[in-house]
PDB file of N, CA and C in Angstrom:
ATOM      1  N   UNK A  10     104.679 112.659 110.583  1.00 44.00           N
ATOM      2  CA  UNK A  10     104.224 113.599 109.585  1.00 44.00           C
ATOM      3  C   UNK A  10     103.648 114.815 110.313  1.00 44.00           C
ATOM      4  N   UNK A  11     104.089 115.966 109.957  1.00 48.00           N
ATOM      5  CA  UNK A  11     103.611 117.203 110.570  1.00 48.00           C
ATOM      6  C   UNK A  11     102.297 117.640 109.929  1.00 48.00           C
ATOM      7  N   UNK A  12     101.540 118.457 110.651  1.00 50.00           N
ATOM      8  CA  UNK A  12     100.234 118.919 110.156  1.00 50.00           C
ATOM      9  C   UNK A  12     100.345 119.617 108.811  1.00 50.00           C
ATOM     10  N   UNK A  13     101.403 120.392 108.602  1.00 52.00           N
ATOM     11  CA  UNK A  13     101.527 121.097 107.323  1.00 52.00           C
ATOM     12  C   UNK A  13     101.732 120.135 106.156  1.00 52.00           C
ATOM     13  N   UNK A  14     102.165 118.908 106.430  1.00 55.00           N
ATOM     14  CA  UNK A  14     102.326 117.912 105.376  1.00 55.00           C
ATOM     15  C   UNK A  14     100.979 117.362 104.906  1.00 55.00           C
ATOM     16  N   UNK A  15      99.919 117.613 105.660  1.00 64.00           N
ATOM     17  CA  UNK A  15      98.600 117.081 105.331  1.00 64.00           C
ATOM     18  C   UNK A  15      97.770 118.033 104.476  1.00 64.00           C
ATOM     19  N   UNK A  16      98.318 119.174 104.128  1.00 76.00           N
ATOM     20  CA  UNK A  16      97.585 120.147 103.315  1.00 76.00           C
ATOM     21  C   UNK A  16      97.451 119.649 101.878  1.00 76.00           C
ATOM     22  N   UNK A  17      96.338 120.000 101.259  1.00 84.00           N
ATOM     23  CA  UNK A  17      96.094 119.623  99.871  1.00 84.00           C
ATOM     24  C   UNK A  17      96.774 120.651  98.971  1.00 84.00           C
ATOM     25  N   UNK A  18      97.555 120.181  98.047  1.00 86.00           N
ATOM     26  CA  UNK A  18      98.305 121.055  97.139  1.00 86.00           C
ATOM     27  C   UNK A  18      97.369 121.922  96.305  1.00 86.00           C
ATOM     28  N   UNK A  19      97.801 123.122  95.999  1.00 87.00           N
ATOM     29  CA  UNK A  19      97.041 124.023  95.129  1.00 87.00           C
ATOM     30  C   UNK A  19      96.975 123.474  93.704  1.00 87.00           C
ATOM     31  N   UNK A  20      97.848 122.504  93.370  1.00 93.00           N
ATOM     32  CA  UNK A  20      97.820 121.867  92.051  1.00 93.00           C
ATOM     33  C   UNK A  20      96.600 120.958  91.877  1.00 93.00           C
ATOM     34  N   UNK A  21      95.971 120.576  92.986  1.00 93.00           N
ATOM     35  CA  UNK A  21      94.771 119.738  92.943  1.00 93.00           C
ATOM     36  C   UNK A  21      93.578 120.641  92.653  1.00 93.00           C
ATOM     37  N   UNK A  22      92.838 120.345  91.584  1.00 95.00           N
ATOM     38  CA  UNK A  22      91.694 121.180  91.210  1.00 95.00           C
ATOM     39  C   UNK A  22      90.536 121.049  92.185  1.00 95.00           C
ATOM     40  N   UNK A  23      90.247 119.820  92.617  1.00 95.00           N
ATOM     41  CA  UNK A  23      89.114 119.607  93.520  1.00 95.00           C
ATOM     42  C   UNK A  23      89.381 118.411  94.418  1.00 95.00           C
ATOM     43  N   UNK A  24      89.214 118.614  95.702  1.00 92.00           N
ATOM     44  CA  UNK A  24      89.355 117.550  96.688  1.00 92.00           C
ATOM     45  C   UNK A  24      88.045 117.463  97.462  1.00 92.00           C
ATOM     46  N   UNK A  25      87.430 116.281  97.486  1.00 93.00           N
ATOM     47  CA  UNK A  25      86.195 116.070  98.245  1.00 93.00           C
ATOM     48  C   UNK A  25      86.507 115.082  99.359  1.00 93.00           C
ATOM     49  N   UNK A  26      86.244 115.493 100.587  1.00 88.00           N
ATOM     50  CA  UNK A  26      86.534 114.674 101.763  1.00 88.00           C
ATOM     51  C   UNK A  26      85.228 114.418 102.495  1.00 88.00           C
ATOM     52  N   UNK A  27      84.861 113.142 102.669  1.00 87.00           N
ATOM     53  CA  UNK A  27      83.618 112.780 103.338  1.00 87.00           C
ATOM     54  C   UNK A  27      83.943 112.117 104.664  1.00 87.00           C
ATOM     55  N   UNK A  28      83.280 112.575 105.718  1.00 83.00           N
ATOM     56  CA  UNK A  28      83.519 112.013 107.045  1.00 83.00           C
ATOM     57  C   UNK A  28      82.192 111.715 107.729  1.00 83.00           C
ATOM     58  N   UNK A  29      82.223 110.757 108.649  1.00 82.00           N
ATOM     59  CA  UNK A  29      81.056 110.414 109.454  1.00 82.00           C
ATOM     60  C   UNK A  29      81.086 111.270 110.721  1.00 82.00           C
ATOM     61  N   UNK A  30      80.000 111.979 110.994  1.00 82.00           N
ATOM     62  CA  UNK A  30      79.950 112.935 112.105  1.00 82.00           C
ATOM     63  C   UNK A  30      80.044 112.273 113.477  1.00 82.00           C
ATOM     64  N   UNK A  31      79.590 111.044 113.604  1.00 80.00           N
ATOM     65  CA  UNK A  31      79.524 110.403 114.914  1.00 80.00           C
ATOM     66  C   UNK A  31      80.499 109.237 115.040  1.00 80.00           C
ATOM     67  N   UNK A  32      81.567 109.280 114.304  1.00 76.00           N
ATOM     68  CA  UNK A  32      82.569 108.215 114.335  1.00 76.00           C
ATOM     69  C   UNK A  32      83.271 108.197 115.690  1.00 76.00           C
ATOM     70  N   UNK A  33      83.492 107.003 116.215  1.00 75.00           N
ATOM     71  CA  UNK A  33      84.239 106.834 117.459  1.00 75.00           C
ATOM     72  C   UNK A  33      85.638 106.383 117.070  1.00 75.00           C
ATOM     73  N   UNK A  34      86.611 107.243 117.304  1.00 71.00           N
ATOM     74  CA  UNK A  34      87.990 106.949 116.914  1.00 71.00           C
ATOM     75  C   UNK A  34      88.884 107.052 118.135  1.00 71.00           C
ATOM     76  N   UNK A  35      89.059 105.956 118.832  1.00 73.00           N
ATOM     77  CA  UNK A  35      89.914 105.957 120.010  1.00 73.00           C
ATOM     78  C   UNK A  35      91.387 106.021 119.672  1.00 73.00           C
ATOM     79  N   UNK A  36      91.772 105.449 118.550  1.00 74.00           N
ATOM     80  CA  UNK A  36      93.187 105.354 118.194  1.00 74.00           C
ATOM     81  C   UNK A  36      93.712 106.567 117.451  1.00 74.00           C
ATOM     82  N   UNK A  37      92.873 107.199 116.662  1.00 72.00           N
ATOM     83  CA  UNK A  37      93.348 108.336 115.869  1.00 72.00           C
ATOM     84  C   UNK A  37      92.193 109.285 115.576  1.00 72.00           C
ATOM     85  N   UNK A  38      92.448 110.587 115.632  1.00 75.00           N
ATOM     86  CA  UNK A  38      91.394 111.560 115.343  1.00 75.00           C
ATOM     87  C   UNK A  38      91.173 111.693 113.839  1.00 75.00           C
ATOM     88  N   UNK A  39      90.020 112.193 113.473  1.00 76.00           N
ATOM     89  CA  UNK A  39      89.741 112.442 112.061  1.00 76.00           C
ATOM     90  C   UNK A  39      90.502 113.696 111.628  1.00 76.00           C
ATOM     91  N   UNK A  40      91.051 113.667 110.435  1.00 78.00           N
ATOM     92  CA  UNK A  40      91.715 114.840 109.862  1.00 78.00           C
ATOM     93  C   UNK A  40      90.707 115.576 108.991  1.00 78.00           C
ATOM     94  N   UNK A  41      90.630 116.879 109.149  1.00 81.00           N
ATOM     95  CA  UNK A  41      89.722 117.691 108.353  1.00 81.00           C
ATOM     96  C   UNK A  41      90.515 118.451 107.302  1.00 81.00           C
ATOM     97  N   UNK A  42      89.868 118.803 106.209  1.00 83.00           N
ATOM     98  CA  UNK A  42      90.548 119.529 105.131  1.00 83.00           C
ATOM     99  C   UNK A  42      90.083 120.977 105.112  1.00 83.00           C
ATOM    100  N   UNK A  43      90.919 121.822 104.562  1.00 80.00           N
ATOM    101  CA  UNK A  43      90.595 123.233 104.454  1.00 80.00           C
ATOM    102  C   UNK A  43      91.318 123.784 103.244  1.00 80.00           C
ATOM    103  N   UNK A  44      90.664 124.613 102.504  1.00 83.00           N
ATOM    104  CA  UNK A  44      91.287 125.232 101.344  1.00 83.00           C
ATOM    105  C   UNK A  44      90.257 125.543 100.277  1.00 83.00           C
ATOM    106  N   UNK A  45      90.616 126.438  99.388  1.00 88.00           N
ATOM    107  CA  UNK A  45      89.700 126.860  98.321  1.00 88.00           C
ATOM    108  C   UNK A  45      89.359 125.704  97.383  1.00 88.00           C
ATOM    109  N   UNK A  46      90.267 124.730  97.239  1.00 91.00           N
ATOM    110  CA  UNK A  46      90.052 123.606  96.335  1.00 91.00           C
ATOM    111  C   UNK A  46      89.454 122.392  97.051  1.00 91.00           C
ATOM    112  N   UNK A  47      89.021 122.570  98.310  1.00 90.00           N
ATOM    113  CA  UNK A  47      88.536 121.449  99.110  1.00 90.00           C
ATOM    114  C   UNK A  47      87.068 121.615  99.481  1.00 90.00           C
ATOM    115  N   UNK A  48      86.360 120.503  99.421  1.00 91.00           N
ATOM    116  CA  UNK A  48      84.972 120.454  99.877  1.00 91.00           C
ATOM    117  C   UNK A  48      84.888 119.344 100.899  1.00 91.00           C
ATOM    118  N   UNK A  49      84.315 119.632 102.040  1.00 89.00           N
ATOM    119  CA  UNK A  49      84.187 118.636 103.084  1.00 89.00           C
ATOM    120  C   UNK A  49      82.707 118.369 103.314  1.00 89.00           C
ATOM    121  N   UNK A  50      82.327 117.102 103.284  1.00 90.00           N
ATOM    122  CA  UNK A  50      80.934 116.709 103.497  1.00 90.00           C
ATOM    123  C   UNK A  50      80.887 115.866 104.760  1.00 90.00           C
ATOM    124  N   UNK A  51      80.072 116.290 105.713  1.00 88.00           N
ATOM    125  CA  UNK A  51      79.952 115.568 106.978  1.00 88.00           C
ATOM    126  C   UNK A  51      78.576 114.916 107.014  1.00 88.00           C
ATOM    127  N   UNK A  52      78.572 113.580 107.106  1.00 86.00           N
ATOM    128  CA  UNK A  52      77.333 112.807 107.128  1.00 86.00           C
ATOM    129  C   UNK A  52      76.980 112.415 108.558  1.00 86.00           C
ATOM    130  N   UNK A  53      75.691 112.379 108.871  1.00 84.00           N
ATOM    131  CA  UNK A  53      75.247 111.873 110.168  1.00 84.00           C
ATOM    132  C   UNK A  53      75.555 110.390 110.249  1.00 84.00           C
ATOM    133  N   UNK A  54      75.805 109.909 111.447  1.00 79.00           N
ATOM    134  CA  UNK A  54      76.043 108.492 111.652  1.00 79.00           C
ATOM    135  C   UNK A  54      77.513 108.156 111.775  1.00 79.00           C
ATOM    136  N   UNK A  55      77.770 106.844 111.788  1.00 75.00           N
ATOM    137  CA  UNK A  55      79.131 106.341 111.889  1.00 75.00           C
ATOM    138  C   UNK A  55      79.532 105.715 110.567  1.00 75.00           C
ATOM    139  N   UNK A  56      80.813 105.531 110.387  1.00 64.00           N
ATOM    140  CA  UNK A  56      81.353 104.976 109.146  1.00 64.00           C
ATOM    141  C   UNK A  56      80.673 103.645 108.803  1.00 64.00           C
ATOM    142  N   UNK A  57      80.509 102.804 109.778  1.00 60.00           N
ATOM    143  CA  UNK A  57      79.908 101.488 109.522  1.00 60.00           C
ATOM    144  C   UNK A  57      78.493 101.628 108.978  1.00 60.00           C
ATOM    145  N   UNK A  58      77.716 102.588 109.504  1.00 51.00           N
ATOM    146  CA  UNK A  58      76.342 102.764 109.016  1.00 51.00           C
ATOM    147  C   UNK A  58      76.315 103.372 107.616  1.00 51.00           C
ATOM    148  N   UNK A  59      77.417 103.961 107.188  1.00 52.00           N
ATOM    149  CA  UNK A  59      77.529 104.541 105.847  1.00 52.00           C
ATOM    150  C   UNK A  59      78.221 103.588 104.873  1.00 52.00           C
ATOM    151  N   UNK A  60      78.552 102.384 105.327  1.00 56.00           N
ATOM    152  CA  UNK A  60      79.170 101.336 104.505  1.00 56.00           C
ATOM    153  C   UNK A  60      80.499 101.745 103.891  1.00 56.00           C
ATOM    154  N   UNK A  61      81.305 102.443 104.643  1.00 54.00           N
ATOM    155  CA  UNK A  61      82.612 102.809 104.102  1.00 54.00           C
ATOM    156  C   UNK A  61      83.701 101.871 104.603  1.00 54.00           C
ATOM    157  N   UNK A  62      83.313 100.799 105.283  1.00 47.00           N
ATOM    158  CA  UNK A  62      84.302  99.803 105.729  1.00 47.00           C
ATOM    159  C   UNK A  62      84.397  98.714 104.682  1.00 47.00           C
TER     160      UNK A  62
END
């Protein structure tokens, strides 16, 4: 999948993406979102400490 395939469509009214700021990802990097219809929230800590597992 190419990077341009990861863009959020303009047909989406609101996209909220939450990521852990201190996540250790050896296998794959975190993907960030960008766009007028996107909001990105970065939380301190790791995913496990935020109970997203």
